[in-house]
Structures are given as structure tokens and as C-alpha cells.
Short mmCIF file of C-alpha atoms in Angstrom, two decimals:
data_model
loop_
_atom_site.label_atom_id
_atom_site.label_comp_id
_atom_site.label_asym_id
_atom_site.label_seq_id
_atom_site.Cartn_x
_atom_site.Cartn_y
_atom_site.Cartn_z
CA UNK A 1 100.90 -64.37 17.41
CA UNK A 2 104.67 -63.70 17.47
CA UNK A 3 106.16 -67.09 17.24
CA UNK A 4 107.08 -69.42 19.62
CA UNK A 5 111.11 -70.86 20.19
CA UNK A 6 109.35 -73.93 22.45
CA UNK A 7 105.90 -75.83 21.05
CA UNK A 8 104.75 -78.81 21.47
CA UNK A 9 102.38 -80.89 19.77
CA UNK A 10 99.59 -83.03 21.12
CA UNK A 11 97.00 -84.81 20.09
CA UNK A 12 95.12 -82.09 22.03
CA UNK A 13 95.18 -79.10 24.43
CA UNK A 14 96.28 -78.55 27.18
CA UNK A 15 92.56 -77.76 28.23
CA UNK A 16 89.26 -78.87 28.11
CA UNK A 17 86.44 -77.18 26.19
CA UNK A 18 82.52 -76.33 27.72
CA UNK A 19 79.84 -74.40 27.46
CA UNK A 20 78.40 -71.49 30.19
CA UNK A 21 75.14 -70.76 31.01
CA UNK A 22 75.47 -67.96 29.52
CA UNK A 23 75.93 -70.36 26.07
CA UNK A 24 79.71 -68.96 25.61
CA UNK A 25 82.79 -71.35 24.96
CA UNK A 26 84.80 -71.39 28.50
CA UNK A 27 87.89 -73.10 29.34
CA UNK A 28 89.18 -74.74 32.01
CA UNK A 29 92.88 -76.37 31.72
CA UNK A 30 93.25 -80.36 31.92
CA UNK A 31 94.42 -81.83 34.97
CA UNK A 32 97.15 -84.11 32.71
CA UNK A 33 100.44 -85.48 33.98
CA UNK A 34 101.82 -83.73 30.72
CA UNK A 35 100.35 -79.97 30.70
CA UNK A 36 102.04 -79.89 34.44
CA UNK A 37 105.33 -80.94 33.86
CA UNK A 38 105.49 -78.88 30.33
CA UNK A 39 103.99 -75.46 32.06
CA UNK A 40 107.24 -74.33 33.66
CA UNK A 41 109.25 -74.85 30.01
CA UNK A 42 106.39 -73.06 28.65
CA UNK A 43 105.53 -70.44 30.67
CA UNK A 44 110.06 -69.62 30.80
CA UNK A 45 109.82 -70.16 26.59
CA UNK A 46 106.78 -68.29 25.88
CA UNK A 47 105.70 -71.69 24.19
CA UNK A 48 103.00 -72.66 21.73
CA UNK A 49 100.97 -75.44 22.41
CA UNK A 50 99.38 -77.32 18.99
CA UNK A 51 96.66 -79.67 19.67
CA UNK A 52 92.99 -80.67 18.38
CA UNK A 53 90.00 -79.41 21.10
CA UNK A 54 88.58 -82.73 21.71
CA UNK A 55 85.42 -81.77 19.84
CA UNK A 56 84.14 -82.11 16.05
CA UNK A 57 83.82 -79.30 13.83
CA UNK A 58 85.09 -76.78 16.20
CA UNK A 59 86.84 -73.55 13.93
CA UNK A 60 89.13 -71.84 16.51
CA UNK A 61 91.73 -68.94 15.86
CA UNK A 62 95.01 -69.40 18.67
CA UNK A 63 94.42 -68.29 22.03
CA UNK A 64 96.40 -67.56 25.02
CA UNK A 65 95.55 -68.88 28.64
CA UNK A 66 97.41 -69.03 31.98
CA UNK A 67 100.27 -67.60 29.91
CA UNK A 68 100.37 -70.59 26.74
CA UNK A 69 99.85 -69.56 23.53
CA UNK A 70 97.22 -72.65 22.24
CA UNK A 71 96.73 -73.36 18.66
CA UNK A 72 93.33 -75.46 17.46
CA UNK A 73 93.92 -77.48 15.27
CA UNK A 74 90.55 -78.54 13.69
CA UNK A 75 89.26 -81.96 12.67
CA UNK A 76 85.88 -83.28 11.50
CA UNK A 77 83.40 -85.48 12.30
CA UNK A 78 84.88 -87.64 9.90
CA UNK A 79 88.38 -87.39 11.20
CA UNK A 80 87.50 -88.55 14.18
CA UNK A 81 86.47 -91.84 13.50
CA UNK A 82 88.80 -92.28 10.90
CA UNK A 83 91.43 -91.15 12.15
CA UNK A 84 91.81 -90.72 16.43
CA UNK A 85 88.98 -93.93 16.91
CA UNK A 86 90.39 -95.77 13.16
CA UNK A 87 94.04 -95.57 13.48
CA UNK A 88 94.73 -94.91 16.40
CA UNK A 89 93.35 -96.78 19.10
CA UNK A 90 91.90 -99.36 16.92
CA UNK A 91 95.43 -100.34 14.78
CA UNK A 92 97.94 -98.25 16.38
CA UNK A 93 97.33 -98.90 19.71
CA UNK A 94 96.30 -103.10 19.82
CA UNK A 95 98.63 -103.81 17.73
CA UNK A 96 101.53 -102.46 20.35
CA UNK A 97 100.11 -103.75 23.08
CA UNK A 98 100.87 -107.20 21.91
CA UNK A 99 97.51 -107.30 19.74
CA UNK A 100 95.61 -108.46 22.95
CA UNK A 101 93.01 -107.37 20.97
CA UNK A 102 92.99 -107.92 17.72
CA UNK A 103 94.28 -104.31 15.05
CA UNK A 104 92.24 -103.38 12.32
CA UNK A 105 94.61 -102.50 9.23
CA UNK A 106 92.32 -100.08 6.87
CA UNK A 107 93.38 -98.30 4.13
CA UNK A 108 90.72 -95.36 4.50
CA UNK A 109 92.04 -94.97 8.38
CA UNK A 110 95.70 -94.85 7.18
CA UNK A 111 94.49 -92.06 4.30
CA UNK A 112 92.53 -89.82 6.85
CA UNK A 113 96.10 -90.61 9.53
CA UNK A 114 98.94 -89.72 6.78
CA UNK A 115 95.81 -86.24 5.82
CA UNK A 116 95.61 -85.13 10.58
CA UNK A 117 99.49 -85.32 11.04
CA UNK A 118 100.58 -83.52 8.09
CA UNK A 119 97.46 -80.70 9.99
CA UNK A 120 99.58 -81.18 12.62
CA UNK A 121 103.11 -80.87 11.45
CA UNK A 122 101.67 -77.98 9.21
CA UNK A 123 100.43 -75.71 12.36
CA UNK A 124 103.29 -76.98 13.43
CA UNK A 125 105.11 -75.44 11.55
CA UNK A 126 103.00 -72.48 10.98
CA UNK A 127 103.33 -72.18 15.21
CA UNK A 128 107.62 -72.32 15.38
CA UNK A 129 110.37 -69.28 15.64
CA UNK A 130 113.43 -69.90 13.24
CA UNK A 131 115.77 -72.55 15.06
CA UNK A 132 112.91 -73.64 17.85
CA UNK A 133 111.67 -76.61 19.47
CA UNK A 134 109.02 -78.78 18.95
CA UNK A 135 108.36 -81.94 21.24
CA UNK A 136 105.87 -84.13 19.38
CA UNK A 137 103.84 -85.98 22.16
CA UNK A 138 102.64 -88.95 21.16
CA UNK A 139 101.47 -92.20 18.88
CA UNK A 140 98.44 -90.05 17.20
CA UNK A 141 101.36 -88.29 15.62
CA UNK A 142 103.77 -90.36 15.00
CA UNK A 143 104.63 -88.72 10.94
CA UNK A 144 104.52 -85.76 12.25
CA UNK A 145 108.94 -85.57 12.82
CA UNK A 146 109.98 -85.83 9.49
CA UNK A 147 106.75 -84.12 7.56
CA UNK A 148 107.73 -80.98 10.13
CA UNK A 149 112.26 -81.99 9.08
CA UNK A 150 111.17 -82.10 5.03
CA UNK A 151 108.95 -78.31 5.79
CA UNK A 152 111.49 -76.49 8.77
CA UNK A 153 114.58 -78.37 8.78
CA UNK A 154 115.98 -75.14 10.58
CA UNK A 155 114.32 -77.04 13.64
CA UNK A 156 115.48 -79.07 16.76
CA UNK A 157 113.08 -81.75 16.85
CA UNK A 158 111.51 -84.12 19.45
CA UNK A 159 109.03 -87.17 19.58
CA UNK A 160 108.37 -88.99 23.23
CA UNK A 161 106.57 -91.91 22.91
CA UNK A 162 103.97 -92.81 25.94
CA UNK A 163 102.77 -96.58 25.12
CA UNK A 164 104.75 -99.53 24.29
CA UNK A 165 106.65 -100.17 20.95
CA UNK A 166 106.31 -102.89 19.92
CA UNK A 167 108.62 -106.67 19.03
CA UNK A 168 109.35 -106.80 15.37
CA UNK A 169 107.56 -109.35 15.11
CA UNK A 170 104.20 -107.63 15.49
CA UNK A 171 105.82 -104.79 14.22
CA UNK A 172 106.07 -105.90 11.15
CA UNK A 173 102.49 -106.74 10.48
CA UNK A 174 101.50 -102.89 9.58
CA UNK A 175 101.16 -102.74 6.17
CA UNK A 176 102.22 -98.62 6.81
CA UNK A 177 105.59 -100.22 9.11
CA UNK A 178 108.40 -98.42 6.62
CA UNK A 179 106.13 -94.76 6.51
CA UNK A 180 105.95 -95.10 10.37
CA UNK A 181 109.27 -95.56 11.08
CA UNK A 182 111.04 -92.82 8.79
CA UNK A 183 107.82 -90.80 10.02
CA UNK A 184 109.47 -90.59 13.46
CA UNK A 185 113.24 -90.79 13.00
CA UNK A 186 112.37 -86.67 11.69
CA UNK A 187 113.05 -86.59 15.63
CA UNK A 188 116.56 -85.83 16.27
CA UNK A 189 115.82 -87.29 19.50
CA UNK A 190 112.77 -90.16 20.34
CA UNK A 191 111.86 -90.89 23.92
CA UNK A 192 110.07 -94.22 25.00
CA UNK A 193 109.57 -95.18 28.68
CA UNK A 194 111.41 -98.34 29.21
CA UNK A 195 114.89 -99.26 27.70
CA UNK A 196 112.57 -102.16 26.31
CA UNK A 197 111.20 -100.12 24.09
CA UNK A 198 113.68 -97.95 22.38
CA UNK A 199 116.06 -101.41 21.66
CA UNK A 200 113.16 -102.50 19.98
CA UNK A 201 112.40 -99.48 17.60
CA UNK A 202 116.45 -99.37 16.58
CA UNK A 203 115.43 -102.95 15.78
CA UNK A 204 112.87 -101.98 13.96
CA UNK A 205 114.78 -100.07 12.14
CA UNK A 206 117.79 -101.85 11.46
CA UNK A 207 115.07 -104.93 9.96
CA UNK A 208 113.37 -102.09 7.75
CA UNK A 209 115.60 -99.70 7.00
CA UNK A 210 119.34 -101.29 6.52
CA UNK A 211 120.15 -97.98 8.89
CA UNK A 212 122.96 -98.41 10.98
CA UNK A 213 122.24 -98.55 14.75
CA UNK A 214 124.84 -98.43 17.35
CA UNK A 215 123.56 -97.78 21.16
CA UNK A 216 121.35 -95.10 21.53
CA UNK A 217 122.56 -93.32 18.22
CA UNK A 218 121.29 -94.09 14.08
CA UNK A 219 122.25 -92.76 11.06
CA UNK A 220 120.07 -91.41 9.18
CA UNK A 221 120.27 -90.40 5.32
CA UNK A 222 119.75 -86.89 4.11
CA UNK A 223 117.58 -87.04 0.83
CA UNK A 224 121.16 -84.55 -0.41
CA UNK A 225 123.66 -87.88 0.35
CA UNK A 226 124.84 -87.26 3.80
CA UNK A 227 124.05 -88.32 7.06
CA UNK A 228 122.53 -87.35 10.38
CA UNK A 229 122.26 -89.08 13.55
CA UNK A 230 119.33 -89.27 15.45
CA UNK A 231 119.23 -90.31 18.86
CA UNK A 232 116.63 -93.07 20.22
CA UNK A 233 116.61 -94.01 24.08
CA UNK A 234 113.59 -93.93 27.07
CA UNK A 235 113.46 -91.73 29.31
CA UNK A 236 110.67 -93.22 32.24
CA UNK A 237 108.01 -90.56 32.79
CA UNK A 238 106.48 -89.94 35.83
CA UNK A 239 104.17 -87.96 38.33
CA UNK A 240 104.25 -84.37 40.04
CA UNK A 241 104.32 -85.70 43.24
CA UNK A 242 104.00 -82.92 44.95
CA UNK A 243 100.83 -82.27 44.59
CA UNK A 244 99.52 -86.15 45.82
CA UNK A 245 102.18 -85.75 48.93
CA UNK A 246 99.93 -81.76 49.67
CA UNK A 247 96.18 -83.63 48.61
CA UNK A 248 97.56 -87.00 50.96
CA UNK A 249 97.94 -84.64 54.16
CA UNK A 250 94.61 -82.43 53.83
CA UNK A 251 92.13 -83.06 56.75
CA UNK A 252 89.39 -83.28 53.89
CA UNK A 253 90.56 -86.27 51.65
CA UNK A 254 91.91 -88.07 54.48
CA UNK A 255 88.62 -87.69 56.43
CA UNK A 256 87.19 -88.98 53.57
CA UNK A 257 88.76 -92.04 53.05
CA UNK A 258 87.80 -92.57 56.64
CA UNK A 259 84.48 -91.75 54.84
CA UNK A 260 85.11 -94.58 51.97
CA UNK A 261 85.57 -97.51 54.25
CA UNK A 262 83.11 -96.70 56.55
CA UNK A 263 80.97 -97.10 53.62
CA UNK A 264 82.19 -99.94 52.68
CA UNK A 265 81.16 -101.68 55.71
CA UNK A 266 84.80 -100.94 57.61
CA UNK A 267 85.97 -104.18 56.03
CA UNK A 268 89.99 -105.10 57.20
CA UNK A 269 91.09 -105.15 53.88
CA UNK A 270 90.71 -102.58 50.79
CA UNK A 271 92.14 -104.29 47.45
CA UNK A 272 91.22 -101.42 44.72
CA UNK A 273 91.99 -101.02 41.08
CA UNK A 274 92.16 -97.68 39.26
CA UNK A 275 92.30 -98.16 35.28
CA UNK A 276 90.54 -97.22 31.80
CA UNK A 277 88.19 -98.70 30.87
CA UNK A 278 90.83 -100.50 28.14
CA UNK A 279 91.71 -104.42 27.87
CA UNK A 280 95.53 -103.78 28.42
CA UNK A 281 94.61 -102.98 32.15
CA UNK A 282 93.84 -106.87 33.03
CA UNK A 283 90.92 -105.80 35.05
CA UNK A 284 89.63 -109.23 34.07
CA UNK A 285 92.52 -110.91 35.64
CA UNK A 286 92.47 -109.38 39.26
CA UNK A 287 88.66 -109.56 38.82
CA UNK A 288 89.17 -113.41 38.04
CA UNK A 289 92.08 -114.28 40.91
CA UNK A 290 90.23 -112.28 43.78
CA UNK A 291 86.59 -114.19 42.87
CA UNK A 292 88.56 -117.80 43.36
CA UNK A 293 90.01 -116.10 46.49
CA UNK A 294 86.44 -115.82 47.96
CA UNK A 295 85.31 -119.09 46.41
CA UNK A 296 88.54 -121.28 47.48
CA UNK A 297 87.58 -119.64 51.00
CA UNK A 298 90.47 -118.05 51.18
CA UNK A 299 89.04 -114.75 51.71
CA UNK A 300 85.70 -112.75 53.26
CA UNK A 301 83.75 -110.53 51.41
CA UNK A 302 83.23 -109.81 55.06
CA UNK A 303 86.66 -109.05 55.21
CA UNK A 304 88.38 -107.75 52.22
CA UNK A 305 86.71 -105.55 49.36
CA UNK A 306 87.86 -104.78 45.64
CA UNK A 307 87.18 -101.31 44.98
CA UNK A 308 87.39 -101.09 41.19
CA UNK A 309 87.32 -97.18 38.82
CA UNK A 310 87.27 -97.89 35.69
CA UNK A 311 87.29 -94.22 33.58
CA UNK A 312 85.12 -94.36 30.68
CA UNK A 313 87.43 -94.50 27.34
CA UNK A 314 86.78 -94.80 23.81
CA UNK A 315 83.12 -95.83 23.40
CA UNK A 316 82.25 -96.04 19.92
CA UNK A 317 84.91 -98.56 19.56
CA UNK A 318 83.76 -101.48 19.06
CA UNK A 319 86.61 -103.78 21.47
CA UNK A 320 85.60 -101.27 24.07
CA UNK A 321 81.53 -101.91 24.16
CA UNK A 322 82.07 -104.96 24.00
CA UNK A 323 85.31 -105.22 26.88
CA UNK A 324 82.87 -102.68 29.21
CA UNK A 325 79.73 -106.09 28.63
CA UNK A 326 82.27 -107.92 29.92
CA UNK A 327 83.24 -106.64 32.80
CA UNK A 328 79.77 -105.79 33.99
CA UNK A 329 78.76 -109.67 33.04
CA UNK A 330 81.82 -110.80 35.63
CA UNK A 331 81.27 -108.29 38.06
CA UNK A 332 77.65 -109.23 38.83
CA UNK A 333 78.23 -112.89 38.76
CA UNK A 334 81.37 -112.01 41.46
CA UNK A 335 78.55 -110.53 43.40
CA UNK A 336 75.65 -112.37 43.19
CA UNK A 337 77.31 -115.43 44.53
CA UNK A 338 79.18 -113.84 47.87
CA UNK A 339 77.29 -110.28 48.61
CA UNK A 340 76.08 -110.27 52.27
CA UNK A 341 72.97 -107.26 52.89
CA UNK A 342 76.36 -105.29 54.78
CA UNK A 343 79.01 -106.14 52.28
CA UNK A 344 79.56 -105.76 48.35
CA UNK A 345 82.55 -107.89 46.91
CA UNK A 346 83.66 -106.31 43.69
CA UNK A 347 82.35 -102.02 44.35
CA UNK A 348 82.40 -101.37 40.27
CA UNK A 349 82.57 -97.38 39.18
CA UNK A 350 82.44 -96.69 35.69
CA UNK A 351 83.35 -93.33 36.07
CA UNK A 352 85.66 -90.13 36.32
CA UNK A 353 86.67 -88.99 39.65
CA UNK A 354 88.27 -85.57 40.61
CA UNK A 355 92.04 -86.41 41.95
CA UNK A 356 91.18 -85.23 45.67
CA UNK A 357 88.85 -88.28 45.19
CA UNK A 358 91.29 -90.55 43.68
CA UNK A 359 93.48 -90.00 46.71
CA UNK A 360 91.38 -90.47 49.22
CA UNK A 361 91.15 -93.95 47.57
CA UNK A 362 94.46 -94.97 47.70
CA UNK A 363 94.43 -93.95 50.86
CA UNK A 364 91.67 -95.54 51.98
CA UNK A 365 93.04 -99.25 50.26
CA UNK A 366 95.43 -101.24 52.09
CA UNK A 367 96.62 -102.95 48.72
CA UNK A 368 96.47 -101.36 44.75
CA UNK A 369 96.83 -104.13 41.65
CA UNK A 370 97.66 -102.93 39.35
CA UNK A 371 97.47 -105.96 36.76
CA UNK A 372 98.01 -104.40 33.73
CA UNK A 373 98.40 -107.09 30.52
CA UNK A 374 101.36 -104.35 28.79
CA UNK A 375 101.55 -100.48 29.26
CA UNK A 376 103.82 -97.78 28.84
CA UNK A 377 104.31 -97.27 32.62
CA UNK A 378 101.43 -96.64 34.78
CA UNK A 379 101.12 -93.64 36.44
CA UNK A 380 98.76 -95.09 39.03
CA UNK A 381 101.06 -96.98 40.59
CA UNK A 382 103.02 -93.55 41.06
CA UNK A 383 100.09 -91.85 42.11
CA UNK A 384 99.46 -94.28 44.73
CA UNK A 385 102.66 -94.61 46.34
CA UNK A 386 103.28 -90.81 46.19
CA UNK A 387 99.65 -90.73 48.29
CA UNK A 388 101.28 -93.09 50.63
CA UNK A 389 102.45 -90.55 53.01
CA UNK A 390 102.35 -92.56 56.02
CA UNK A 391 104.37 -95.78 54.39
CA UNK A 392 101.90 -98.12 54.59
CA UNK A 393 99.97 -99.53 51.44
CA UNK A 394 100.88 -102.33 49.26
CA UNK A 395 101.80 -102.65 46.08
CA UNK A 396 100.97 -105.07 43.38
CA UNK A 397 102.50 -104.81 40.06
CA UNK A 398 102.46 -106.13 36.91
CA UNK A 399 106.28 -106.86 35.34
CA UNK A 400 104.22 -105.78 31.52
CA UNK A 401 104.34 -101.87 33.24
CA UNK A 402 106.46 -99.66 31.99
CA UNK A 403 107.02 -99.26 36.48
CA UNK A 404 107.67 -102.17 37.17
CA UNK A 405 111.64 -101.35 36.40
CA UNK A 406 111.85 -98.88 38.73
CA UNK A 407 109.68 -99.93 41.38
CA UNK A 408 111.34 -102.77 42.53
CA UNK A 409 109.45 -102.74 45.66
CA UNK A 410 106.55 -103.94 44.72
CA UNK A 411 105.25 -107.12 45.11
CA UNK A 412 105.36 -108.19 41.41
CA UNK A 413 103.43 -110.25 39.89
CA UNK A 414 102.81 -111.68 35.49
CA UNK A 415 98.92 -111.12 35.47
CA UNK A 416 98.26 -113.85 33.08
CA UNK A 417 99.54 -116.35 35.80
CA UNK A 418 95.80 -116.38 37.76
CA UNK A 419 97.77 -118.51 40.43
CA UNK A 420 100.43 -115.86 40.89
CA UNK A 421 98.30 -113.20 41.50
CA UNK A 422 95.96 -115.07 43.70
CA UNK A 423 99.20 -116.09 46.22
CA UNK A 424 100.43 -112.22 45.02
CA UNK A 425 97.49 -110.46 46.80
CA UNK A 426 96.79 -113.22 50.32
CA UNK A 427 100.90 -112.10 50.74
CA UNK A 428 100.17 -107.99 50.33
CA UNK A 429 96.70 -108.78 52.68
CA UNK A 430 99.09 -110.59 54.64
CA UNK A 431 101.99 -108.52 54.76
CA UNK A 432 103.33 -107.36 58.24
CA UNK A 433 103.21 -103.32 58.93
CA UNK A 434 106.92 -103.19 59.21
CA UNK A 435 107.83 -104.89 55.29
CA UNK A 436 104.87 -102.36 54.13
CA UNK A 437 106.53 -99.57 55.91
CA UNK A 438 110.17 -100.87 54.77
CA UNK A 439 108.75 -102.03 50.88
CA UNK A 440 106.71 -98.27 51.21
CA UNK A 441 110.06 -95.64 51.74
CA UNK A 442 111.45 -97.84 49.37
CA UNK A 443 109.23 -96.90 46.41
CA UNK A 444 109.07 -93.22 47.39
CA UNK A 445 111.79 -92.81 48.05
CA UNK A 446 112.23 -93.99 43.65
CA UNK A 447 109.09 -91.85 43.31
CA UNK A 448 110.13 -88.55 44.69
CA UNK A 449 113.65 -88.63 43.88
CA UNK A 450 112.32 -89.06 39.88
CA UNK A 451 109.81 -86.78 39.47
CA UNK A 452 107.62 -85.46 35.44
CA UNK A 453 109.28 -81.71 36.03
CA UNK A 454 112.69 -84.58 35.80
CA UNK A 455 111.38 -85.97 33.08
CA UNK A 456 110.78 -83.23 30.92
CA UNK A 457 114.60 -81.52 32.40
CA UNK A 458 115.94 -84.93 30.65
CA UNK A 459 114.44 -85.36 27.60
CA UNK A 460 115.04 -81.28 27.22
CA UNK A 461 118.79 -81.39 27.96
CA UNK A 462 119.03 -84.33 25.93
CA UNK A 463 117.80 -82.42 23.07
CA UNK A 464 120.20 -79.91 23.40
CA UNK A 465 122.95 -81.46 24.20
CA UNK A 466 122.21 -83.35 21.08
CA UNK A 467 121.42 -80.56 19.02
CA UNK A 468 124.24 -79.01 19.96
CA UNK A 469 127.00 -81.74 19.48
CA UNK A 470 125.00 -82.21 15.59
CA UNK A 471 125.81 -78.75 15.11
CA UNK A 472 129.69 -78.80 16.20
CA UNK A 473 131.03 -82.06 13.90
#
């Protein structure tokens, strides 16, 4: 394969692996927003994407799909257990999400994380042309930027952090905090979802490494006694809004929205939650609030139904198994207390759905509940807004989701305040159509004016500008 001028490094490749009827492996494009954002850049630059195929112990040679060179990184079952399920999702994920669930610090996980990050860095270095741009994605690969800089100082390196970066008091718990900071500082530009996350990172660098930080710039010492600059800044991610608008206008999707309402007994109001099954999403908090509204008699099951889509997630991690049990117990209790023969209080759906079905749900829902306890961005909030081409519907949005920085016309809530959450749900249910329209139009302007393509362009433009500035000095 020819060396690429632009290389993306992510935990996963932008394809899903399946086995055809003939027993041969087949590949389908993943539907994720990151794939959509980077596809035009990849095609224009004849880029390469380095990542894992999603199944352990598969040895696959680099291949091409839809004009993109894919470079698979092999992970063994042990790698998946220690690097991915262990350090990435049982240490970093809970620590970076405000310790909502206790993180576990195991040296064997850290050793696997280092080993696998090195494998990704080596694959990226091998794929990149001289002077190429390499863009590393997310918390599973925080050591890759520095590893790349050591082996390929000719590269321009960017890193984007898709989840929150914690306040220093929490981050300092990590036994390997200095190594992680140094790993990230291998990048020329380090991007975060929120201004607060970039500030938390800069403070951690100042406190731990004693490097000089001014505005968004960080002075990083080189091994030869010279210094270079790194930029740490917020680049809030978004969605492919046009694709949601297109689906929302399709007659079959609108008809499906009507079917969904009818299948729920045509309640006056449908509340909707859409999340990965994760303890950061505040699913229990919204169910508690809704259950109490039914208990209090402020809502009736004939009039208002809660639909909760909770897609399966990390089902081998103990905290997630426990969470699923707790939520299913809560659903059973609320439904047992309030269901009638014709109406269900909570319709709980622990499955994945195609995008068409999700847009139909967005159109059917009168109120979208985003009650995250901590979230880097939360793209579901933006998807709901993009799909509401009728300028109706109400978004109830946690102030702890990154999206709340941008979507100021939502009803903002503190999900820990169950009383306040109950009042916010009632306010959303009772909101007049004129106010719904006014708020939704403002929300849609923001989402349509800042798409995922704008996000990738903003980041790469900043990377180019920063590189040119460094070269001129």
C-alpha cells in the first residue's frame, strides 16, 4: 500500500465485520458520526484508517473499502480483556466521568494499555507518508501521540478526546497520570468537547508536569533542551444533520412514527430516552422522576408513556451487568404499580435500532429526556433536534452534558435534583405549541449551523495553522 498523507487512528475501524452465507468475511460501513465526518477528508487525501476490526484474534491484511485504506490492528482476547474492558473502560472511563462508578487501578491493565497503544502507534507510523497528518481519536489511545512523535518527528499529530477530561482532584488519583499527560502532549493540537475539559487538562499539565500554560498554548520541552508548543482547545463535535433531516421528511419514516404512537395506545404525550446502557447516562434518575410523577398523581399512565431505548454496552464489565439488573428491576416495579391492560408506563427496549427507526422514535416523541450525569457531548440531543423538522417537541437537557453549552434553548436540568427534574418534565409536557416552536427553531439553527463536517474542518484547519506557525518560527 502507498503511504498515506492523512491517517486516522481510532480504536475501531470504520467497518463492521460479518460472515456471509458462503462463510467468507464481509465488511459493511459503520454508521457512526466520526466516519461521516472524516469520509470526505479521507477520499480527498487518499487517507488510511488504523484500527481494530472489533473481533479478537483476527489476522487481516490491510484492505480497501469505498476508497479508504484500512489498516487492521490485531487484538488478542487477552488484549481485549485487559486493554479495552480493563484499563479503557474500568479505569479511564469511570475516572473521567467523575467517578460515578469507582475506577479500578490494576498494573496488568496499564501494561496491556501501553503495549496495545504501541501497536497502534507502530501501525500508524508504518502507514504514514513523510510529513503526513495523523489524527488520533479518543481515550483508548492516549499514549499514541507521544509514541508517534518519538518514532516519526516529521509528522503533524492531532488528538481528539471524545469524553470529558476530569478536574485535577479526580485525575490525580490515576497512578500513571504523568505518563498519560505526556502521551497526550505528543500531539500538536489536543481537542476537547468543552472549554472546561481543555481547562482541566491544562491545569493537570501545570500541576503535574510544571509546564508553562498560557491561553490555549502549552510549552513542551524536547529531549534536546529546546521547546515546542502544543494547543489544547475545545472543538465541540456535532452530527450529520442533513441525513437526519432527510430521514425525518420521508413518508415511510413519518408513517412509522404514527405506528409507534398507536402501538403505545396513542397517549397524549410520549417521553423518550435514548442511551447506551451506561451509568453515566442518568437512566435511573429519569425513571425515578417519572415513577414519582405517576405515584403523585401528577401524571397518568393513560396519558403519558416513557419509552427508554438502552442499547447494549460493555456487557462483560461488572458495573454494566449490575446496572442492567438495577434498571430492569426499576422498570418492573414502576410497570407493576401503574400498568393497565391497555397502557404501559415504561416501554423498555434493550436493543440496537437502525437510524430510520430512531428518527421515527424522535418524531413520535413529544419530550426528549437527556439526563446524563456526565457526558462529553451527547449527540442524541442534537439528533432529536435535527429530526424535528416540524419545529415541535421539547428537549430536556442535563447541564452536565457538553451539548448544554450549545443548546441553550433546551430546558436545562440537574439530574441529581429529582424534584427539579419532575418539575422540568411537567413543564415540558405542558409547554404551549408557540413556545415549543420558538425554542426548537433556535435549537435547530445551532445544530444546522455547526455540523460534524464543520467540526472536522475546524480541527484540521487549526492543526494546519498551528503547524505552519511552528514551521515559521
